[in-house]
Coordinates of C-alpha atoms in Angstrom, one line a residue:
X487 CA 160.6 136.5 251.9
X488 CA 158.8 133.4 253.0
X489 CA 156.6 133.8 249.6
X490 CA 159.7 134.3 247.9
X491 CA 161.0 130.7 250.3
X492 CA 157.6 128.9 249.5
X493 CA 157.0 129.3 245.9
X494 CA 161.5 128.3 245.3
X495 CA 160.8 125.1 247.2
X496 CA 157.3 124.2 244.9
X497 CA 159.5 125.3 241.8
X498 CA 162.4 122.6 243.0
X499 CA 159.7 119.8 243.6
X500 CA 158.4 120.7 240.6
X501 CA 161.5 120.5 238.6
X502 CA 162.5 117.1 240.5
X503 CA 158.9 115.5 239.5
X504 CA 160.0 116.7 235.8
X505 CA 163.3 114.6 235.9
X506 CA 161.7 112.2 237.3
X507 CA 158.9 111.9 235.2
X508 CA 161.7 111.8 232.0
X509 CA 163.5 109.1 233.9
X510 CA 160.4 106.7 233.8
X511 CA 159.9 107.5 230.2
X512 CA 163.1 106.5 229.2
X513 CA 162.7 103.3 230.8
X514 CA 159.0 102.5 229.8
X515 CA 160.7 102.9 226.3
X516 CA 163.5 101.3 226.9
X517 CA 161.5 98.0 228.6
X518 CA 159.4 98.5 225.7
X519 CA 161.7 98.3 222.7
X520 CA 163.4 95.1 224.5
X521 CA 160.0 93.7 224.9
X522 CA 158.3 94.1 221.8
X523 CA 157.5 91.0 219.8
X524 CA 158.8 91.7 216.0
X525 CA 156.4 93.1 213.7
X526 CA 154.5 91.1 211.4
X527 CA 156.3 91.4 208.0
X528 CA 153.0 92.6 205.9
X529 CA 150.1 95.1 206.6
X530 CA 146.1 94.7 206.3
X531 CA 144.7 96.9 203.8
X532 CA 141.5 98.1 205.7
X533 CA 141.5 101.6 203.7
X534 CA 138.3 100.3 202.0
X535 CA 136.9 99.4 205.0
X536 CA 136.7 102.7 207.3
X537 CA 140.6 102.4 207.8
X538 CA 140.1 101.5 211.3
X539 CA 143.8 101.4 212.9
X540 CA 145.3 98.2 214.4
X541 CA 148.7 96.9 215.8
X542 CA 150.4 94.1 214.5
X543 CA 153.7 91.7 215.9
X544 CA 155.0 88.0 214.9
X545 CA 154.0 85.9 217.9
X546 CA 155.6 82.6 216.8
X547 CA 158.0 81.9 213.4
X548 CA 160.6 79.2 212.9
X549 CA 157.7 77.0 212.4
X550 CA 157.3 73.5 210.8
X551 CA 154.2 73.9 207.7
X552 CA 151.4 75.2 211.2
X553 CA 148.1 74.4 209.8
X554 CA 144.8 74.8 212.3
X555 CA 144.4 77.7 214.5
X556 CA 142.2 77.7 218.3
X557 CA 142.2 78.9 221.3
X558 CA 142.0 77.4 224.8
X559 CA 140.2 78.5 227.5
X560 CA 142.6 81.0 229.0
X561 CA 143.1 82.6 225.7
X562 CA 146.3 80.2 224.6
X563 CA 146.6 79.6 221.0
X564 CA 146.5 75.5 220.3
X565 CA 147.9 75.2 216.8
X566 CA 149.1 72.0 214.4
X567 CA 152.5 71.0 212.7
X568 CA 154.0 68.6 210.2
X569 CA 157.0 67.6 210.1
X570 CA 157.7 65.6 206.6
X571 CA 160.1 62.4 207.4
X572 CA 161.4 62.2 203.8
X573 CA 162.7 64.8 201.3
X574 CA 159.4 65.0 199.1
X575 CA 158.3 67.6 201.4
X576 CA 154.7 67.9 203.6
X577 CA 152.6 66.5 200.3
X578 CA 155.9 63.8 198.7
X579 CA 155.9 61.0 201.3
X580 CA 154.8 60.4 205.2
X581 CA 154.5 63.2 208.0
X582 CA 154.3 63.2 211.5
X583 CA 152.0 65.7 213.3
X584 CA 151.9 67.5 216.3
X585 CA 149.8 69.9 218.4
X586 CA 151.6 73.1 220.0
X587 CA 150.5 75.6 222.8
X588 CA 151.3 79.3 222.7
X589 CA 150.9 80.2 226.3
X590 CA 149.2 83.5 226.5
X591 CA 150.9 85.5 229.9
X592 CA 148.3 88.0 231.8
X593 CA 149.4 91.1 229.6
X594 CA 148.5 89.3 226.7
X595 CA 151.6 88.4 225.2
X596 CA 152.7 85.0 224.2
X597 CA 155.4 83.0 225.1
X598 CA 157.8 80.0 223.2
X599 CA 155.4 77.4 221.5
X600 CA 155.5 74.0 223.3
X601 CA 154.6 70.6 222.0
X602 CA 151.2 69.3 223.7
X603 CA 150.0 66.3 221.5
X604 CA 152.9 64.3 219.5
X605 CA 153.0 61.2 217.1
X606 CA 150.3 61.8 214.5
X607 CA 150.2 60.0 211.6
X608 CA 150.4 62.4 208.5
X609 CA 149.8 66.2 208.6
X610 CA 147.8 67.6 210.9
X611 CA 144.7 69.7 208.5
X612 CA 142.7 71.4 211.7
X613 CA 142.7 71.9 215.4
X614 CA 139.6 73.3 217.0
X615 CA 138.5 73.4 220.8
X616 CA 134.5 73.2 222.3
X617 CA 134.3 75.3 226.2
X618 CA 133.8 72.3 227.6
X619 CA 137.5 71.6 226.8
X620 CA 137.4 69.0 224.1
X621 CA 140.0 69.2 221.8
X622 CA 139.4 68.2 218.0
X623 CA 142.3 67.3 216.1
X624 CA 141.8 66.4 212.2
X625 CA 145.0 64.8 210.8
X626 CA 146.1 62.3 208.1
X627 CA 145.2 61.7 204.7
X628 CA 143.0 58.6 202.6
X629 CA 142.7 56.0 204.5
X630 CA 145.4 57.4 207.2
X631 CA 143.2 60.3 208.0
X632 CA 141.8 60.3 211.8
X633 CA 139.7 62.9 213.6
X634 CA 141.1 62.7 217.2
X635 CA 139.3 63.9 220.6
X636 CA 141.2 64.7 223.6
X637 CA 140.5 66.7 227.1
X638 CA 141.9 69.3 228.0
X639 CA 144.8 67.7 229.7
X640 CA 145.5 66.4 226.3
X641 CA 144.9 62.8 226.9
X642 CA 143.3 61.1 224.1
X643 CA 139.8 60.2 225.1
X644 CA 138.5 59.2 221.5
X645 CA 139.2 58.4 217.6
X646 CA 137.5 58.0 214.0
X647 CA 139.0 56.4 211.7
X648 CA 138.2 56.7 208.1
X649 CA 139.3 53.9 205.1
X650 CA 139.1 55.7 201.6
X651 CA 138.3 52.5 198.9
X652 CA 141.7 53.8 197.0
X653 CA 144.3 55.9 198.4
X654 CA 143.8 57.9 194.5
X655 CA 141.6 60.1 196.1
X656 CA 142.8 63.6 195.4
X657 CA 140.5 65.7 198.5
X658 CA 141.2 62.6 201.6
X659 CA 142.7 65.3 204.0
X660 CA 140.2 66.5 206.9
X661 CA 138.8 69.8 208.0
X662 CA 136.5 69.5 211.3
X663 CA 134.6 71.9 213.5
X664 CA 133.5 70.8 217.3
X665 CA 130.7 73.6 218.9
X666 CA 129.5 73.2 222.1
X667 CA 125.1 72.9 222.1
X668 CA 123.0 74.8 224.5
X669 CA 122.3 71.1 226.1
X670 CA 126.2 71.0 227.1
X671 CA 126.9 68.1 224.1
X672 CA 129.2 68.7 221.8
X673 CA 128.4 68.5 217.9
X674 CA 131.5 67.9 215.5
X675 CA 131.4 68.8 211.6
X676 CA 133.2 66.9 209.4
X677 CA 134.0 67.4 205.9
X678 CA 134.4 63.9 203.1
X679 CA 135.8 66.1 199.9
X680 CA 135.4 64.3 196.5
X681 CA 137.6 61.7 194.9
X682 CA 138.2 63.6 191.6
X683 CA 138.3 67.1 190.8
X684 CA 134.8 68.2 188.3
X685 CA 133.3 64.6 188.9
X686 CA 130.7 63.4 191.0
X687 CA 132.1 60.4 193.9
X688 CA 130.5 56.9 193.2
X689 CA 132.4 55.4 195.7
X690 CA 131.7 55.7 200.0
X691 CA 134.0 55.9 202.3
X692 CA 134.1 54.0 205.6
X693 CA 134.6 54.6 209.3
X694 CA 135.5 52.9 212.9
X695 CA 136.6 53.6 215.8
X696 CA 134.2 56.1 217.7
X697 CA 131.1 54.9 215.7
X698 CA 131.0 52.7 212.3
X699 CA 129.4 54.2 209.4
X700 CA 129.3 54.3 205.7
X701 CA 129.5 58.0 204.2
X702 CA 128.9 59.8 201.3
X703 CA 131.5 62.1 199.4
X704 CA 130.9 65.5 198.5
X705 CA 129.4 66.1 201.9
X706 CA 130.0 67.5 205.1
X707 CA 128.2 65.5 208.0
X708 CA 127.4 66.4 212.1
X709 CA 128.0 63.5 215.1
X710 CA 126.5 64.9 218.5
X711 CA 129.5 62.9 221.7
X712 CA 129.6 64.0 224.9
X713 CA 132.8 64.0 226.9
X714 CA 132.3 61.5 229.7
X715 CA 136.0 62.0 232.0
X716 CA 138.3 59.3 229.9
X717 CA 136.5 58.6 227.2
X718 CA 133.3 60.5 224.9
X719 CA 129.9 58.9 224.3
X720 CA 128.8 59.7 220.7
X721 CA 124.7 60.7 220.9
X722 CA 123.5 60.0 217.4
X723 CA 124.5 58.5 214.2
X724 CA 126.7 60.7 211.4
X725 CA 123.9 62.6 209.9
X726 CA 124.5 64.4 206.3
X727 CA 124.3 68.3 206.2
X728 CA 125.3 69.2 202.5
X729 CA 126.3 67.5 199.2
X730 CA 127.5 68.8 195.7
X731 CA 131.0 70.2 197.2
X732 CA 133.8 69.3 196.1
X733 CA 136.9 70.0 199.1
X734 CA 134.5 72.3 201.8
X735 CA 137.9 73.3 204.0
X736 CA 136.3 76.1 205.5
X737 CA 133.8 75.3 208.2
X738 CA 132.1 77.8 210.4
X739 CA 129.1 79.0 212.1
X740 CA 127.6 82.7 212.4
X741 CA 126.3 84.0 215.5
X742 CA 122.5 82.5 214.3
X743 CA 123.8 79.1 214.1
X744 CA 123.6 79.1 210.9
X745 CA 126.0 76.7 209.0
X746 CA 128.8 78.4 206.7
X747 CA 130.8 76.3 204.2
X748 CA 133.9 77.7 202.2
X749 CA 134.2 74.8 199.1
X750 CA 137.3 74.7 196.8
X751 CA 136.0 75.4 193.3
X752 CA 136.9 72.6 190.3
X753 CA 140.1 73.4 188.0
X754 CA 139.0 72.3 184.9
X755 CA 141.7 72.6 182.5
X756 CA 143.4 75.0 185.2
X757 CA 145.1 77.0 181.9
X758 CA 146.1 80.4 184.1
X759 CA 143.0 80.2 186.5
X760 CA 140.7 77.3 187.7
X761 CA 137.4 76.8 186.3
X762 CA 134.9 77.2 189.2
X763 CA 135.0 79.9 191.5
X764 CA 135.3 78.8 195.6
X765 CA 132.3 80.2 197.5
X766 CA 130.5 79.9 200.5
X767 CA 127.4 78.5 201.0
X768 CA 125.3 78.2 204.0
X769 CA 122.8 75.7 206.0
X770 CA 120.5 77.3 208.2
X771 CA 120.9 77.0 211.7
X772 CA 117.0 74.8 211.5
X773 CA 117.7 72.8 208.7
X774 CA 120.9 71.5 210.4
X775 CA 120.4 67.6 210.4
X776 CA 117.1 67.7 209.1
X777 CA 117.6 68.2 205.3
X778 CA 120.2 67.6 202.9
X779 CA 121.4 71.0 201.1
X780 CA 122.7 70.2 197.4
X781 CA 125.0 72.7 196.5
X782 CA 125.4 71.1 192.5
X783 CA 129.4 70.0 192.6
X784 CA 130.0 69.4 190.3
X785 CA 127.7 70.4 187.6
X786 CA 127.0 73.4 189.3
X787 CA 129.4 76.2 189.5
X788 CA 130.0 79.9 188.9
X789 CA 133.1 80.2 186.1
X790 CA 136.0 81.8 187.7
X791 CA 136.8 83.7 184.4
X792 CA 133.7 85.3 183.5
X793 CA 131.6 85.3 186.7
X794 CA 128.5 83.6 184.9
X795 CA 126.9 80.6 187.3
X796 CA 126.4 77.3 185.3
X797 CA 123.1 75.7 186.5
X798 CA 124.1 71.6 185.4
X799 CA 122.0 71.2 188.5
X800 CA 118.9 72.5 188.4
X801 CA 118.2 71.5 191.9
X802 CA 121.1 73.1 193.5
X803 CA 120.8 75.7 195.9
X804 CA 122.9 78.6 194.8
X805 CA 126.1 80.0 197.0
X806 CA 125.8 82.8 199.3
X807 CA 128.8 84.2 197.0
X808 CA 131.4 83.2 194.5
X809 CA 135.1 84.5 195.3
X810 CA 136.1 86.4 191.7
X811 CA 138.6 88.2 191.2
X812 CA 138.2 91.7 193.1
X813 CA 139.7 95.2 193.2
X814 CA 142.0 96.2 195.7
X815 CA 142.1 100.1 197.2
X816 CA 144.6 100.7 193.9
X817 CA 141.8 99.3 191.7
X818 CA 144.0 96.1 190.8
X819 CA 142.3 93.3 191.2
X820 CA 143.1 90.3 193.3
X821 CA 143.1 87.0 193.1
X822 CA 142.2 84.2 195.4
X823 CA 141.7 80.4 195.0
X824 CA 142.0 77.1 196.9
X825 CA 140.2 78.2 199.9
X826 CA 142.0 77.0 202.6
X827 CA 140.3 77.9 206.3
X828 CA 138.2 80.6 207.5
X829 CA 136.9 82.0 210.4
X830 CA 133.5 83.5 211.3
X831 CA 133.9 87.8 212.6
X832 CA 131.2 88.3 214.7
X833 CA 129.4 91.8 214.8
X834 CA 131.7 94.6 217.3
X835 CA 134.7 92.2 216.9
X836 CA 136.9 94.6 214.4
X837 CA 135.4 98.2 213.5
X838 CA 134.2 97.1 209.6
X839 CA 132.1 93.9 210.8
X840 CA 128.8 94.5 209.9
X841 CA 125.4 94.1 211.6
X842 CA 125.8 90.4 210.7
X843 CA 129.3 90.0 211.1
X844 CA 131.6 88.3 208.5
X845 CA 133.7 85.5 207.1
X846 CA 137.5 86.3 207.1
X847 CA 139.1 83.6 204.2
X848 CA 142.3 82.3 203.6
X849 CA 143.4 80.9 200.1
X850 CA 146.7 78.8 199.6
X851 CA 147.0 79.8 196.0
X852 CA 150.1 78.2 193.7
X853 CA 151.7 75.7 195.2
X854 CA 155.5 76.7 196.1
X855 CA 155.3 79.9 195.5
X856 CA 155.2 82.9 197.7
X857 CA 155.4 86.7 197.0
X858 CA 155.2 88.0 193.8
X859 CA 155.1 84.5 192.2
X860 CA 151.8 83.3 194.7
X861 CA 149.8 85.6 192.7
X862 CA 146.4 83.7 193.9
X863 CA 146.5 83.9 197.4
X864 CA 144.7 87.0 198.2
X865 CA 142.9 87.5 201.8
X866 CA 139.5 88.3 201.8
X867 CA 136.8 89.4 203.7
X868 CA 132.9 89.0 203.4
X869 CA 130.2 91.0 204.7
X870 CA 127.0 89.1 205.7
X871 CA 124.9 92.6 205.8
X872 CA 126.5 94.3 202.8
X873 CA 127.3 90.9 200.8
X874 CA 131.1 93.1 199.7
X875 CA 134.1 91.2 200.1
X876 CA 136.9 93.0 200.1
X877 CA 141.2 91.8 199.8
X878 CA 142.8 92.7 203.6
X879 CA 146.3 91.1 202.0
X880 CA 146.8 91.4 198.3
X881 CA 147.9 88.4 196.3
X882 CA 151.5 88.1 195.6
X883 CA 152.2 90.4 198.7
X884 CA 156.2 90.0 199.4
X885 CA 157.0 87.6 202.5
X886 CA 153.5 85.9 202.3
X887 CA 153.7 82.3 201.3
X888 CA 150.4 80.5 201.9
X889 CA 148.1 82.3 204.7
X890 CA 146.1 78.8 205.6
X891 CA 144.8 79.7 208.7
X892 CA 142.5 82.0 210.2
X893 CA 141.1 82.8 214.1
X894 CA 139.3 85.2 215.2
X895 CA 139.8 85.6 219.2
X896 CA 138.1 88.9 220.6
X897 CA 139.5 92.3 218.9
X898 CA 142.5 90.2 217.6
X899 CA 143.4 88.6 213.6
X900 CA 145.2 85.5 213.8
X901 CA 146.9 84.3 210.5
X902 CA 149.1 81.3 210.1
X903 CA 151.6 81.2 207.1
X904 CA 151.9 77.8 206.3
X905 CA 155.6 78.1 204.9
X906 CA 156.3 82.2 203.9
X907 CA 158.6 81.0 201.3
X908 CA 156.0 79.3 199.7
X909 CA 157.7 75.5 199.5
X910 CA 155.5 72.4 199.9
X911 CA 157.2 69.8 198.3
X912 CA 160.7 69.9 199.4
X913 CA 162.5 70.2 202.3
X914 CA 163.5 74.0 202.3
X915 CA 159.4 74.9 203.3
X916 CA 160.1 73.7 206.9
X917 CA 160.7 75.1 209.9
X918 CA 159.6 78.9 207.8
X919 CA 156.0 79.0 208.8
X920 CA 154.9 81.6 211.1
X921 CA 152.0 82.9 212.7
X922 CA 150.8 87.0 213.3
X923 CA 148.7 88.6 215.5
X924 CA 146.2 91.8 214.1
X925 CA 144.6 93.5 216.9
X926 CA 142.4 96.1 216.7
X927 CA 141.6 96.7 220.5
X928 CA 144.9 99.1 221.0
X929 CA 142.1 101.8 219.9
X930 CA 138.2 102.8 221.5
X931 CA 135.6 102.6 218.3
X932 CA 136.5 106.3 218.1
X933 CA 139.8 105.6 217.1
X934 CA 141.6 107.8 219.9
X935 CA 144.7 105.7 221.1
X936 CA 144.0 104.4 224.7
X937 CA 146.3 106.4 227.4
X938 CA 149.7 104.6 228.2
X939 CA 151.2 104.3 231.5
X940 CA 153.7 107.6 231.0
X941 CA 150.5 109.6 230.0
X942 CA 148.5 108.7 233.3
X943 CA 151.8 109.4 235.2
X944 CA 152.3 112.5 233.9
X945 CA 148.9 113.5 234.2
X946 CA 149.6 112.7 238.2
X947 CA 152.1 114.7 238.0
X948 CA 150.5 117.9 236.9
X949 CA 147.8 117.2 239.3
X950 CA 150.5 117.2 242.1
X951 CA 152.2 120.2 240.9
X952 CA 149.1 122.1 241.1
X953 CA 148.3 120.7 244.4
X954 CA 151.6 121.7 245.2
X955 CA 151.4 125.5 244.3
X956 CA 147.9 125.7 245.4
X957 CA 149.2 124.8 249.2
X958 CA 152.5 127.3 249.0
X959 CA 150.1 130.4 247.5
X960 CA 147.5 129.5 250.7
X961 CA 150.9 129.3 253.4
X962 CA 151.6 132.6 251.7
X963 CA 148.5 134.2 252.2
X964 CA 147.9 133.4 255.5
X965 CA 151.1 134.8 256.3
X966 CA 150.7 137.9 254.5
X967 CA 147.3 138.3 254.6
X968 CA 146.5 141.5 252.3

């Protein structure tokens, strides 16, 4: 009887742990779905690439042509917008341009975007942040261009200025880089793109404001400033890196230092496709500021069409690789052009970096267009081990517009859509860019979903039961002992 007594009472624990357990999983689901940030409207295609899995959500949309993706030192998102003050659209008269801050909470989500930096002249190109806190903000175009510094309060602590000698210059908008040196100064990277499209710059442009200094076009050139409270002491004069490159908007470096540069190739008679192929192309880490790489813009190229490298230059050095149209997992190939930004994927930070890591690029493609009709805007990725690149987001995928921006921020894929209905130059393009998060840290590297609250629960839960029946069988036994 007292068995009988012992073992009804473990069985009514038992089945009020069960309801119990239910309860909490309704409501972890429940809390879920009402939580749950909306999922980004387009997938990776990572099936040629060891189809590692991933999760995917929208973190911020409703957004005015974003352009320029960092993070801060809590893991916030700092990010540009534009917002065009006449009808013509971002690229048809005057902007204003603003930096925003997606606050990132302790679980990892993010909250509402809010304006940090205001009243930029012309659209803001790149926003990119050294650990030190200096924010570098590259904005304007010809002779309205500035590369801004601030602190991490977001007071302005420094400007350059740059005059073009004709505002006919078709590459005067700015792509920058800041990274912090082992001696705690901070080196920027700055880009001067060409004033024509397939012909070599005569003309220099100038610059005030932080230093004054006559530069080169074609070129990408390094200042060493240290930030010094209010203001930033610049350390050296601009010193040239690269030359022969016609629009380098992709600026990186790998984890040896080494220099990576994503150039726009020259359109030629841009009948269907443009004529050169955009590459990358890299400075070593030791020849940084100590020799001038000629990469052969713009006689120089690799011919978009047939894949063949014209060697006008004879002294140029030769891209680490030429972006040509490649299959996708369906065997249809994909196209990419007018390389946009880029960021570097260091080795361990998704499941198909390589030894050496790799370069994830974004192209803009044709202008006002998205979907179908943006049929050159293709996602790639390149190996530095394997020397493969391989299309993560098809051209012409349906609800991509221009996917300008790319960060890489531990196990996560940040993409900005510049406007996902494709529009530049016109005022429908606003207030429709958006930017998605790709994270492939919801999984351990052997691809076995991490356990979720409700599993360790109800793993308690047996444990308890079995505790449970464990003490009524002993009370049992010691009172009918056999």
């Amino acid at each position: 009887m007292e068995q009988n007594r012992a073992l009804k009472a473990v069985e009514f624990c038992y089945d009020l742990l069960i309801k119990l357990y239910s309860a909490a999983v309704a409501l972890v689901a429940l809390h879920s779905i009402a939580a749950a940030d909306p999922i980004a409207p387009f997938s990776l295609d990572v099936s040629l690439l060891g189809n590692p899995s991933y999760t995917s959500k929208t973190v911020a949309s409703g957004l005015n042509f974003p352009y320029g993706l960092t993070t801060a030192s809590n893991g916030s998102i700092l990010f540009g917008q534009t917002t065009p003050l006449t009808a013509g659209g971002i690229e048809g008269g005057p902007s204003s341009g603003s930096v925003w801050l997606l606050p990132r909470a302790g679980d990892g989500s993010f909250g509402a975007a809010q304006q940090v930096i205001g009243n930029l002249t012309g659209p803001v190109t790149n926003v990119r942040t050294a650990p030190d806190g200096l924010i570098l903000v590259d904005s304007g175009a010809a002779s309205g261009r500035s590369l801004t510094l601030y602190n991490s309060g977001y007071q302005q602590i420094g400007a350059l200025q740059f005059s073009y000698p004709t505002q006919n210059w078709e590459h005067s908008a700015g792509m920058s880089m800041v990274a912090q040196q082992a001696d705690g100064t901070d080196r920027i990277y700055f880009i001067v793109g060409s004033k024509l499209d397939n012909q070599a710059t005569a003309e220099q442009v100038n610059t005030s404001g932080l230093f004054t200094s006559t530069l080169n076009a074609d070129s990408v050139y390094t200042v060493d400033v240290k930030p010094n409270g209010g203001s930033v002491d610049v350390l050296s004069t601009p010193k040239q890196v690269a030359t022969g490159l016609r629009n380098p908007f992709g600026l990186t470096l790998d984890s040896a230092g080494n220099l990576i540069i994503g150039d726009n190739g020259q359109d030629g008679a841009h009948v269907g496709n443009q004529q050169g192929a955009d590459t990358l192309n890299v400075v070593p880490a030791a020849q940084i500021g100590n020799a001038v790489y000629d990469f052969g813009f713009p006689l120089s190229y690799t011919d978009f069409a047939t894949g063949l490298r014209v060697n006008g230059n004879l002294n140029a050095i030769n891209p680490l690789t030429a972006f040509l149209p490649v299959a996708n997992s369906l065997n249809v190939l994909q196209y990419a052009e007018g390389l946009a930004g880029m960021a570097y994927a260091p080795p361990g930070s998704f499941p198909f970096a390589g030894a050496l890591g790799g370069e994830i690029a974004g192209f803009h493609g044709v202008k006002n267009a998205s979907g179908a009709a943006n049929n050159h805007d293709a996602l790639l990725y390149y190996d530095f081990a394997s020397g493969i690149y391989t299309a993560l987001v098809d051209s012409g995928t349906a609800g991509v517009g221009h996917l300008d921006s790319v960060l890489v921020s531990g196990s996560s894929l940040f993409l900005a859509d510049f406007s996902t209905n494709g529009l530049v130059n016109g005022p429908a393009g606003a207030q429709t860019g958006a930017i998605y998060q790709f994270d492939f840290g919801a999984f351990d590297s052997g691809g076995v979903p991490e356990p979720s609250y409700t599993m360790l629960v109800g793993f308690a839960l047996v444990g308890l039961w079995w505790k449970l029946r464990a003490r009524a069988t002993a009370a049992s036994r010691r009172s009918y002992p056999g």
